[in-house]
Short mmCIF file of C-alpha atoms and ligand atoms in Angstrom, two decimals:
data_model
loop_
_atom_site.label_atom_id
_atom_site.label_comp_id
_atom_site.label_asym_id
_atom_site.label_seq_id
_atom_site.Cartn_x
_atom_site.Cartn_y
_atom_site.Cartn_z
CA MET Z 966 17.12 -6.51 -1.49
CA ASN Z 967 17.28 -2.94 -0.24
CA TYR Z 968 14.15 -0.97 0.30
CA ARG Z 969 12.78 2.41 1.27
CA LEU Z 970 9.77 3.03 3.42
CA GLY Z 971 6.93 5.46 3.80
CA VAL Z 972 4.51 5.18 6.74
CA LYS Z 973 1.56 7.26 7.84
CA THR Z 974 -1.46 6.66 10.02
CA ASP Z 975 -4.22 9.15 10.70
CA VAL Z 976 -7.43 9.17 12.70
CA GLY Z 977 -9.35 10.62 9.74
CA ARG Z 978 -12.05 13.28 9.98
CA ARG Z 979 -14.99 11.45 11.53
CA ARG Z 980 -13.60 9.15 14.20
CA GLU Z 981 -12.35 10.14 17.62
CA VAL Z 982 -10.01 7.22 18.09
CA ASN Z 983 -7.54 5.65 15.68
CA GLU Z 984 -8.22 1.91 15.93
CA ASP Z 985 -5.69 1.07 13.23
CA SER Z 986 -2.29 -0.27 14.21
CA PHE Z 987 0.79 -0.84 12.14
CA LEU Z 988 4.13 -2.50 12.66
CA VAL Z 989 7.44 -1.96 10.91
CA HIS Z 990 9.79 -4.60 12.25
CA GLU Z 991 12.22 -5.76 9.64
CA PRO Z 992 11.49 -7.84 7.66
CA LEU Z 993 7.89 -7.75 8.87
CA PHE Z 994 5.32 -5.10 8.05
CA VAL Z 995 1.77 -5.18 9.36
CA VAL Z 996 -1.40 -3.15 9.01
CA ALA Z 997 -4.23 -4.07 11.41
CA ASP Z 998 -7.61 -2.34 11.48
CA GLY Z 999 -9.51 -2.91 14.71
CA MET Z 1000 -13.25 -3.00 15.15
CA GLY Z 1001 -15.53 -3.37 18.11
CA GLY Z 1002 -16.39 0.07 19.40
CA HIS Z 1003 -14.92 2.18 22.18
CA VAL Z 1004 -11.49 0.91 23.10
CA ALA Z 1005 -12.04 -2.68 21.98
CA GLY Z 1006 -11.02 -2.19 18.33
CA ASP Z 1007 -7.84 -0.48 19.37
CA ILE Z 1008 -7.01 -3.30 21.77
CA ALA Z 1009 -7.69 -5.89 19.07
CA SER Z 1010 -5.41 -4.28 16.48
CA SER Z 1011 -2.62 -3.46 18.94
CA THR Z 1012 -2.75 -7.00 20.34
CA ALA Z 1013 -2.29 -8.27 16.78
CA VAL Z 1014 0.82 -6.20 16.07
CA ASP Z 1015 2.27 -6.74 19.56
CA THR Z 1016 1.86 -10.50 19.27
CA ILE Z 1017 3.40 -10.59 15.80
CA LYS Z 1018 6.35 -8.50 16.92
CA GLU Z 1019 6.88 -10.58 20.04
CA GLN Z 1020 6.59 -13.91 18.22
CA SER Z 1021 8.45 -12.88 15.08
CA PRO Z 1022 10.78 -15.66 14.09
CA SER Z 1023 14.47 -15.53 13.55
CA ALA Z 1024 15.52 -14.91 9.97
CA SER Z 1025 16.36 -18.57 9.40
CA ALA Z 1026 12.93 -19.87 10.32
CA GLN Z 1027 10.80 -17.89 7.94
CA ASP Z 1028 8.33 -19.67 5.76
CA LEU Z 1029 4.65 -19.36 5.00
CA ASN Z 1030 3.63 -21.67 7.83
CA THR Z 1031 5.62 -19.61 10.32
CA LEU Z 1032 3.88 -16.54 8.95
CA ALA Z 1033 0.47 -18.17 9.31
CA GLY Z 1034 1.46 -19.20 12.84
CA LEU Z 1035 2.08 -15.58 13.78
CA VAL Z 1036 -1.39 -14.60 12.62
CA LEU Z 1037 -3.05 -17.59 14.30
CA THR Z 1038 -1.28 -16.81 17.58
CA ALA Z 1039 -2.48 -13.22 17.32
CA ASN Z 1040 -6.00 -14.55 16.70
CA SER Z 1041 -5.88 -16.68 19.85
CA ARG Z 1042 -4.60 -13.81 21.99
CA ILE Z 1043 -7.36 -11.47 20.86
CA TRP Z 1044 -10.00 -14.17 21.22
CA GLU Z 1045 -8.84 -14.98 24.75
CA LYS Z 1046 -8.88 -11.32 25.73
CA SER Z 1047 -12.39 -10.87 24.39
CA GLN Z 1048 -13.57 -13.96 26.27
CA SER Z 1049 -12.09 -12.87 29.57
CA ASP Z 1050 -13.44 -9.31 29.51
CA PRO Z 1051 -17.14 -8.72 28.74
CA THR Z 1052 -16.47 -5.14 27.61
CA LEU Z 1053 -14.24 -6.51 24.84
CA ARG Z 1054 -16.73 -9.09 23.53
CA GLY Z 1055 -17.01 -9.15 19.77
CA MET Z 1056 -13.86 -7.17 19.11
CA GLY Z 1057 -11.74 -8.11 16.13
CA THR Z 1058 -9.19 -6.82 13.70
CA THR Z 1059 -8.04 -7.21 10.15
CA CYS Z 1060 -4.43 -8.19 9.66
CA THR Z 1061 -2.32 -7.86 6.53
CA LEU Z 1062 1.19 -9.06 7.27
CA LEU Z 1063 4.09 -8.81 4.82
CA MET Z 1064 7.39 -10.59 5.25
CA LEU Z 1065 10.17 -9.69 2.80
CA ASP Z 1066 12.61 -12.43 1.95
CA SER Z 1067 15.32 -11.48 -0.60
CA SER Z 1068 13.36 -11.65 -3.85
CA LYS Z 1069 10.00 -12.62 -2.47
CA ALA Z 1070 7.17 -10.96 -0.62
CA HIS Z 1071 5.10 -13.27 1.56
CA PHE Z 1072 1.72 -12.13 2.77
CA ALA Z 1073 -0.61 -13.49 5.43
CA HIS Z 1074 -3.98 -11.83 5.25
CA VAL Z 1075 -7.35 -11.72 7.00
CA GLY Z 1076 -10.02 -9.04 6.56
CA ASP Z 1077 -10.40 -6.01 4.34
CA SER Z 1078 -7.10 -4.21 4.71
CA ARG Z 1079 -5.27 -4.50 1.40
CA ALA Z 1080 -1.88 -5.11 -0.14
CA TYR Z 1081 -1.15 -3.81 -3.63
CA LEU Z 1082 1.82 -4.17 -5.95
CA LEU Z 1083 2.84 -1.37 -8.32
CA ARG Z 1084 5.08 -2.62 -11.11
CA GLY Z 1085 5.93 -0.80 -14.32
CA GLY Z 1086 3.20 1.74 -13.59
CA THR Z 1087 0.50 -0.89 -13.20
CA LEU Z 1088 -1.22 -1.41 -9.88
CA THR Z 1089 -2.50 -4.86 -8.85
CA GLN Z 1090 -4.39 -5.74 -5.70
CA ILE Z 1091 -2.65 -8.74 -4.17
CA THR Z 1092 -5.02 -9.53 -1.33
CA GLU Z 1093 -8.66 -10.42 -1.54
CA ASP Z 1094 -11.16 -8.53 0.63
CA HIS Z 1095 -12.91 -10.75 3.13
CA THR Z 1096 -16.10 -8.73 2.99
CA LEU Z 1097 -19.69 -9.33 2.09
CA VAL Z 1098 -19.35 -7.28 -1.09
CA GLY Z 1099 -15.96 -8.89 -1.82
CA ARG Z 1100 -17.70 -12.24 -1.83
CA MET Z 1101 -20.47 -10.88 -4.06
CA VAL Z 1102 -17.86 -9.62 -6.57
CA LYS Z 1103 -16.08 -12.96 -6.50
CA GLU Z 1104 -19.35 -14.77 -7.16
CA GLY Z 1105 -20.14 -12.38 -10.03
CA ARG Z 1106 -23.15 -10.87 -8.29
CA LEU Z 1107 -21.68 -7.36 -8.10
CA ALA Z 1108 -19.36 -5.35 -10.37
CA ALA Z 1109 -16.02 -4.34 -8.82
CA GLU Z 1110 -16.76 -0.64 -9.55
CA ASP Z 1111 -20.07 -0.87 -7.70
CA ALA Z 1112 -18.39 -2.57 -4.75
CA GLU Z 1113 -16.24 0.53 -4.20
CA ARG Z 1114 -19.33 2.57 -3.35
CA HIS Z 1115 -21.50 -0.15 -1.85
CA PRO Z 1116 -23.01 0.90 1.49
CA GLN Z 1117 -22.12 -2.45 3.06
CA ARG Z 1118 -18.55 -2.49 1.76
CA SER Z 1119 -17.07 -2.35 5.25
CA ILE Z 1120 -18.74 -5.46 6.64
CA VAL Z 1121 -15.99 -8.03 7.00
CA THR Z 1122 -16.67 -11.74 6.84
CA ARG Z 1123 -13.34 -12.74 8.34
CA ALA Z 1124 -11.36 -11.07 11.12
CA LEU Z 1125 -8.87 -11.95 13.83
CA GLY Z 1126 -10.21 -12.46 17.32
CA VAL Z 1127 -13.90 -13.01 16.65
CA ASP Z 1128 -13.62 -16.78 16.86
CA SER Z 1129 -11.18 -19.31 18.27
CA GLU Z 1130 -10.11 -20.21 14.73
CA VAL Z 1131 -9.59 -18.23 11.59
CA GLU Z 1132 -8.69 -19.00 8.00
CA VAL Z 1133 -5.61 -17.12 6.80
CA ASP Z 1134 -4.84 -16.38 3.14
CA LEU Z 1135 -1.17 -16.96 2.34
CA ILE Z 1136 0.24 -15.37 -0.79
CA THR Z 1137 3.76 -15.23 -2.20
CA VAL Z 1138 4.77 -12.74 -4.87
CA ASP Z 1139 8.17 -12.49 -6.57
CA VAL Z 1140 9.48 -8.97 -6.25
CA VAL Z 1141 11.99 -7.16 -8.45
CA GLU Z 1142 13.86 -3.93 -8.08
CA GLY Z 1143 11.55 -1.00 -8.63
CA ASP Z 1144 8.46 -2.72 -7.27
CA ARG Z 1145 6.41 -0.70 -4.84
CA ILE Z 1146 4.22 -2.44 -2.27
CA LEU Z 1147 1.36 -0.62 -0.58
CA ILE Z 1148 -0.40 -1.99 2.52
CA CYS Z 1149 -3.34 0.02 3.78
CA SER Z 1150 -6.46 -0.05 5.89
CA ASP Z 1151 -9.87 0.41 4.29
CA GLY Z 1152 -9.88 4.03 5.44
CA LEU Z 1153 -7.75 4.57 2.32
CA SER Z 1154 -9.27 2.12 -0.14
CA SER Z 1155 -12.87 3.01 0.68
CA MET Z 1156 -12.23 6.74 0.26
CA LEU Z 1157 -10.09 6.65 -2.90
CA ASP Z 1158 -10.84 4.59 -5.96
CA PHE Z 1159 -8.31 2.24 -7.47
CA ASP Z 1160 -7.26 4.66 -10.24
CA SER Z 1161 -6.51 7.56 -7.94
CA ILE Z 1162 -4.44 5.35 -5.63
CA ALA Z 1163 -2.53 4.17 -8.70
CA ALA Z 1164 -2.07 7.74 -9.95
CA THR Z 1165 -0.58 8.97 -6.66
CA LEU Z 1166 1.72 5.96 -6.39
CA ASN Z 1167 2.92 6.58 -9.95
CA GLU Z 1168 3.37 10.33 -9.57
CA GLU Z 1169 5.24 10.48 -6.27
CA SER Z 1170 8.58 8.69 -6.18
CA ASP Z 1171 9.38 9.38 -2.53
CA PRO Z 1172 7.58 6.70 -0.50
CA GLN Z 1173 7.06 8.89 2.59
CA ILE Z 1174 5.63 11.76 0.57
CA ALA Z 1175 3.46 9.29 -1.36
CA ALA Z 1176 2.12 7.89 1.93
CA GLU Z 1177 1.31 11.39 3.17
CA ARG Z 1178 -0.33 12.38 -0.10
CA LEU Z 1179 -2.55 9.28 -0.01
CA VAL Z 1180 -3.65 10.01 3.56
CA ASP Z 1181 -4.32 13.66 2.70
CA ALA Z 1182 -6.37 12.63 -0.33
CA ALA Z 1183 -8.43 10.17 1.77
CA ASN Z 1184 -9.13 12.95 4.26
CA GLU Z 1185 -10.09 15.35 1.48
CA ALA Z 1186 -12.49 12.71 0.18
CA GLY Z 1187 -14.23 12.66 3.57
CA GLY Z 1188 -11.83 10.85 5.92
CA GLU Z 1189 -14.68 8.72 7.19
CA ASP Z 1190 -12.45 6.13 8.80
CA ASN Z 1191 -8.96 5.76 10.25
CA ILE Z 1192 -6.34 5.69 7.49
CA THR Z 1193 -3.08 3.76 7.58
CA VAL Z 1194 -0.60 3.51 4.72
CA VAL Z 1195 2.68 1.58 4.56
CA ILE Z 1196 4.70 1.84 1.34
CA ILE Z 1197 7.79 -0.27 0.65
CA ASP Z 1198 9.93 0.51 -2.39
CA MET Z 1199 12.09 -2.41 -3.43
CA GLY Z 1200 15.72 -1.86 -4.33
CA THR Z 1201 15.73 1.90 -4.09
CA GLY Z 1202 17.47 2.58 -0.84
CA SER Z 1203 19.91 1.45 1.77
CA GLN Z 1204 19.27 -1.81 3.53
CA GLY Z 1205 15.96 -1.79 5.25
CA VAL Z 1206 15.29 -0.69 8.74
CA ALA Z 1207 18.05 -2.38 10.65
CA ALA Z 1208 17.41 -2.23 14.37
CA SER Z 1209 14.42 -0.10 13.74
CA THR Z 1210 11.05 -1.07 15.02
CA GLU Z 1211 8.14 1.20 14.96
CA SER Z 1212 4.62 0.40 15.81
CA GLY Z 1213 1.73 2.76 15.82
CA ARG Z 1214 -0.95 1.62 18.12
CA THR Z 1215 -2.96 4.61 19.07
CA ALA Z 1216 -2.67 7.77 17.14
CA THR Z 1217 -5.06 9.20 19.69
CA ALA Z 1218 -7.35 12.17 19.36
CA GLU Z 1219 -4.91 14.48 21.09
CA SER Z 1220 -2.17 13.57 18.66
CA PRO Z 1221 -3.79 12.87 15.33
CA GLY Z 1222 -1.20 11.89 12.82
CA ALA Z 1223 1.41 11.53 15.52
CA MET Z 1224 2.59 8.36 13.86
CA GLY Z 1225 2.98 10.11 10.57
CA GLY Z 1226 6.72 10.53 10.60
CA PRO Z 1227 8.87 8.29 8.48
CA ALA Z 1228 9.57 4.97 10.13
CA VAL Z 1229 13.10 5.26 8.87
CA ALA Z 1230 15.01 8.18 7.55
CA PRO Z 1231 14.58 8.17 3.81
CA SER Z 1232 17.63 6.81 2.13
CA SER Z 1233 20.12 9.10 0.51
CA SER Z 1234 20.52 6.65 -2.35
CA GLU Z 1235 20.45 8.29 -5.76
CA MET Z 1236 18.84 5.33 -7.47
CA THR Z 1237 15.55 6.65 -8.66
CA TYR Z 1238 12.30 4.83 -8.63
CA ALA Z 1239 11.33 5.80 -12.17
CA GLY Z 1240 14.56 4.39 -13.51
CA ALA Z 1241 13.98 1.05 -11.93
CA VAL Z 1242 10.61 0.08 -13.30
CA ALA Z 1243 11.63 -1.11 -16.75
CA ALA Z 1244 10.42 -4.65 -16.13
CA PRO Z 1245 7.00 -5.22 -17.66
CA PRO Z 1246 4.33 -6.41 -15.30
CA GLU Z 1247 4.26 -10.15 -15.27
CA PRO Z 1248 1.67 -12.33 -13.72
CA GLU Z 1249 2.86 -12.76 -10.19
CA ARG Z 1250 3.00 -16.18 -8.72
CA ARG Z 1251 0.11 -16.28 -6.39
CA GLU Z 1252 0.45 -19.09 -3.99
CA GLU Z 1253 -2.53 -19.33 -1.80
CA ARG Z 1254 -2.59 -21.87 0.92
CA LYS Z 1255 -4.83 -22.44 3.80
CA ALA Z 1256 -3.32 -22.13 7.19
CA PRO Z 1257 -2.90 -25.51 8.83
CA ALA Z 1258 -5.78 -27.01 10.74
CA GLN Z 1259 -8.30 -24.58 9.40
CA ASP Z 1260 -11.82 -25.27 8.37
CA GLU Z 1261 -12.00 -25.21 4.56
CA ALA Z 1262 -15.55 -23.95 4.53
CA HIS Z 1263 -15.22 -21.27 7.14
CA ASP Z 1264 -17.35 -18.84 5.17
CA GLU Z 1265 -20.27 -21.23 5.12
CA PRO Z 1266 -22.66 -21.51 8.04
CA PRO Z 1267 -20.68 -23.42 10.64
CA ALA Z 1268 -22.95 -26.37 11.29
CA PRO Z 1269 -26.19 -27.83 10.04
CA ARG Z 1270 -29.20 -27.16 12.19
CA TRP Z 1271 -29.51 -30.72 13.52
CA ARG Z 1272 -25.93 -30.65 14.71
CA ARG Z 1273 -26.51 -27.39 16.41
CA LYS Z 1274 -29.62 -28.81 18.02
CA LEU Z 1275 -27.62 -31.80 19.11
CA VAL Z 1276 -25.01 -29.54 20.63
CA VAL Z 1277 -27.70 -27.59 22.44
CA ALA Z 1278 -29.28 -30.84 23.67
CA LEU Z 1279 -25.94 -32.06 24.92
CA VAL Z 1280 -25.39 -28.78 26.64
CA ILE Z 1281 -28.75 -29.07 28.37
CA VAL Z 1282 -27.75 -32.51 29.61
CA VAL Z 1283 -24.52 -31.05 30.90
CA VAL Z 1284 -26.42 -28.21 32.52
CA LEU Z 1285 -28.81 -30.59 34.21
CA GLY Z 1286 -26.13 -33.03 35.18
CA ALA Z 1287 -23.42 -30.67 36.24
CA ALA Z 1288 -22.89 -27.00 36.79
CA ALA Z 1289 -25.76 -24.78 35.66
CA ILE Z 1290 -23.51 -21.77 35.51
CA PHE Z 1291 -21.17 -23.44 33.08
CA GLY Z 1292 -24.10 -24.30 30.82
CA VAL Z 1293 -25.45 -20.77 30.79
CA ARG Z 1294 -22.01 -19.43 29.94
CA TYR Z 1295 -21.78 -21.87 27.06
CA LEU Z 1296 -25.07 -20.71 25.61
CA LEU Z 1297 -24.17 -17.08 26.05
CA GLY Z 1298 -20.80 -17.47 24.41
CA ASN Z 1299 -21.92 -19.54 21.44
CA SER Z 1300 -25.23 -18.07 20.33
CA TRP Z 1301 -26.07 -14.84 18.62
CA TYR Z 1302 -29.22 -13.18 17.51
CA VAL Z 1303 -30.42 -10.00 15.89
CA GLY Z 1304 -32.98 -8.28 18.09
CA VAL Z 1305 -34.10 -4.92 19.40
CA ASN Z 1306 -32.56 -3.24 22.43
CA ASP Z 1307 -34.44 -1.31 25.10
CA ASP Z 1308 -33.98 1.94 23.16
CA GLY Z 1309 -35.67 0.45 20.09
CA PHE Z 1310 -32.55 -0.02 17.95
CA VAL Z 1311 -31.73 -3.15 16.00
CA THR Z 1312 -28.88 -4.83 17.87
CA VAL Z 1313 -26.66 -7.88 17.64
CA PHE Z 1314 -26.87 -9.82 20.89
CA GLU Z 1315 -24.74 -12.62 22.16
CA GLY Z 1316 -26.76 -15.24 24.02
CA ILE Z 1317 -30.43 -16.09 23.67
CA PRO Z 1318 -33.50 -13.85 23.80
CA GLU Z 1319 -34.66 -15.30 27.10
CA GLU Z 1320 -34.78 -14.47 30.74
CA VAL Z 1321 -34.49 -16.92 33.60
CA ALA Z 1322 -35.62 -15.85 37.06
CA GLY Z 1323 -35.20 -12.20 36.09
CA LEU Z 1324 -31.68 -12.84 34.78
CA SER Z 1325 -31.27 -12.00 31.11
CA LEU Z 1326 -29.33 -14.54 29.08
CA ASN Z 1327 -27.94 -12.12 26.56
CA GLU Z 1328 -25.64 -9.21 26.09
CA GLU Z 1329 -25.65 -6.36 23.56
CA ILE Z 1330 -22.70 -6.72 21.21
CA GLU Z 1331 -23.30 -4.22 18.43
CA VAL Z 1332 -26.03 -1.58 18.34
CA THR Z 1333 -26.95 -0.34 14.85
CA ASP Z 1334 -28.44 2.98 13.72
CA ILE Z 1335 -31.55 1.18 12.48
CA ARG Z 1336 -34.67 1.82 14.52
CA ALA Z 1337 -36.93 -1.23 14.64
CA ASP Z 1338 -39.89 0.96 13.60
CA GLN Z 1339 -38.04 1.89 10.37
CA LEU Z 1340 -38.34 -1.69 9.18
CA PRO Z 1341 -41.28 -2.79 7.07
CA GLY Z 1342 -43.89 -4.78 9.05
CA PHE Z 1343 -42.88 -8.41 8.74
CA LEU Z 1344 -39.14 -7.67 9.05
CA GLY Z 1345 -39.77 -5.56 12.15
CA ASP Z 1346 -41.88 -8.32 13.72
CA ASN Z 1347 -39.22 -10.95 13.09
CA VAL Z 1348 -36.50 -8.80 14.59
CA ALA Z 1349 -38.63 -8.03 17.64
CA ASP Z 1350 -38.79 -11.78 18.35
CA GLY Z 1351 -35.04 -12.16 17.91
CA ILE Z 1352 -33.53 -13.86 14.85
CA LYS Z 1353 -31.07 -16.55 15.90
CA LYS Z 1354 -27.74 -16.75 14.07
CA ASP Z 1355 -24.95 -19.30 14.23
CA SER Z 1356 -22.13 -16.79 14.31
CA LEU Z 1357 -21.39 -13.13 14.81
CA GLU Z 1358 -20.59 -12.88 11.11
CA GLU Z 1359 -23.99 -14.22 10.19
CA ALA Z 1360 -25.65 -11.77 12.54
CA ARG Z 1361 -23.70 -8.94 10.88
CA SER Z 1362 -24.69 -10.19 7.42
CA HIS Z 1363 -28.30 -10.10 8.51
CA ILE Z 1364 -27.86 -6.52 9.71
CA ALA Z 1365 -26.46 -5.68 6.27
CA ILE Z 1366 -29.62 -7.00 4.67
CA LEU Z 1367 -31.78 -4.96 7.04
CA GLU Z 1368 -29.76 -1.84 6.27
CA GLU Z 1369 -30.27 -2.44 2.58
CA GLN Z 1370 -33.99 -2.87 3.18
CA VAL Z 1371 -34.21 0.43 5.06
CA GLU Z 1372 -32.43 2.16 2.19
CA VAL Z 1373 -34.73 0.63 -0.38
CA GLU Z 1374 -37.72 1.84 1.65
CA GLU Z 1375 -36.26 5.34 1.88
CA ARG Z 1376 -35.60 5.49 -1.85
CA GLN Z 1377 -39.13 4.29 -2.48
CA ARG Z 1378 -40.55 7.00 -0.22
CA ASP Z 1379 -38.41 9.66 -1.91
CA SER Z 1380 -39.56 8.68 -5.35
CA ASN Z 1381 -43.20 8.57 -4.19
CA ARG Z 1382 -42.84 12.07 -2.79
CA GLN Z 1383 -41.26 13.24 -6.04
CA ARG Z 1384 -44.09 11.70 -8.03
CA ASP Z 1385 -46.70 13.36 -5.79
CA ARG Z 1386 -45.00 16.70 -6.23
CA ASN Z 1387 -44.94 16.24 -10.02
CA ASN Z 1388 -48.62 15.35 -10.03
CA ASN Z 1389 -49.46 18.41 -7.93
CA THR Z 1390 -47.53 20.64 -10.31
CA LYS Z 1391 -49.47 19.20 -13.25
CA ASP Z 1392 -52.77 19.83 -11.45
CA1 CA C 1891 -11.37 0.68 9.05
#
């Protein structure tokens, strides 16, 4: 099927670096949103798109497993990089990969970037957000509308490169002429609500102009994060992007929006988008498969405590019996805790909160804005001792809870102040 494209990435209004990456490499389209601070997030997302481009299969070998393989290979590359360079520890990226195949759209997805389908004027989110709030919505503990504004909405529970393995969602959707697919980073979806994204996609028939309008609107709404938008209109243009590859890795501070140009020249085809959307929306076939050799219960804590203890015990034996250095490295690379750094800020550490012969056995991974003295007594005490976690994700989830606690405290203080003021006025 023919298609027309619109592509735009922008650093947004608050960030100095664009850590999003995208790839347009027929018939593959990728949006990757890196995280990890400084340059690490950028390296994570660009490694993802570079690996996918490099490993992209020949047209005859495309199936969902091949697609999953691309994402798993990208995961390994990022993981290996982060293990070999301490400054890249903890980096990761989302990855939403689309492969078009005549009348089908295949997606491989990890993280909180999103793919949507617009058909007959109705917008549907195809991917599921791998976030803390996404999980709460799925479990019925939070309304979808509240999730859009939730302060912890950007905490992802699954990302490429943060572990040696990752679970990949695989989804296939039948596409028909007139369908419009949007892939975007959360810099769009966290700034604009579902209805305004749908409205812009419905109003603007030119995919490139639609992409630019969405990015502009996200910036007008605050532009708090990097914004990347890829729009593919099915059956409304000349054949694809033959021989065209474009990837946007670093729309850097000196060239914000440098990747904003159309990835391909818009088609001169006269077939209009509005005329092609007669088909009523039908429930798309959603085929979701786990990637091969993945842990079914990845979201759950990785191992029961006794097994972890056993592993630690075994490691100690290894340490005693063989190379001490190897043992220390193992502990450092496989343990996390939430603690307080020297400046008094709550921090995720990799390693253990111990020192041996003046050598600290931990490393700061993510420093939060929460000061330890902002936390109510018992929570502050616990954090000061270091709260062990089985994975980086669990440590981040714990941070989310602490952030919530700080907010609750602040609200409480505000309302107390308000009440005091009211009482004074009455007196
Ligand atoms: Ca982002």
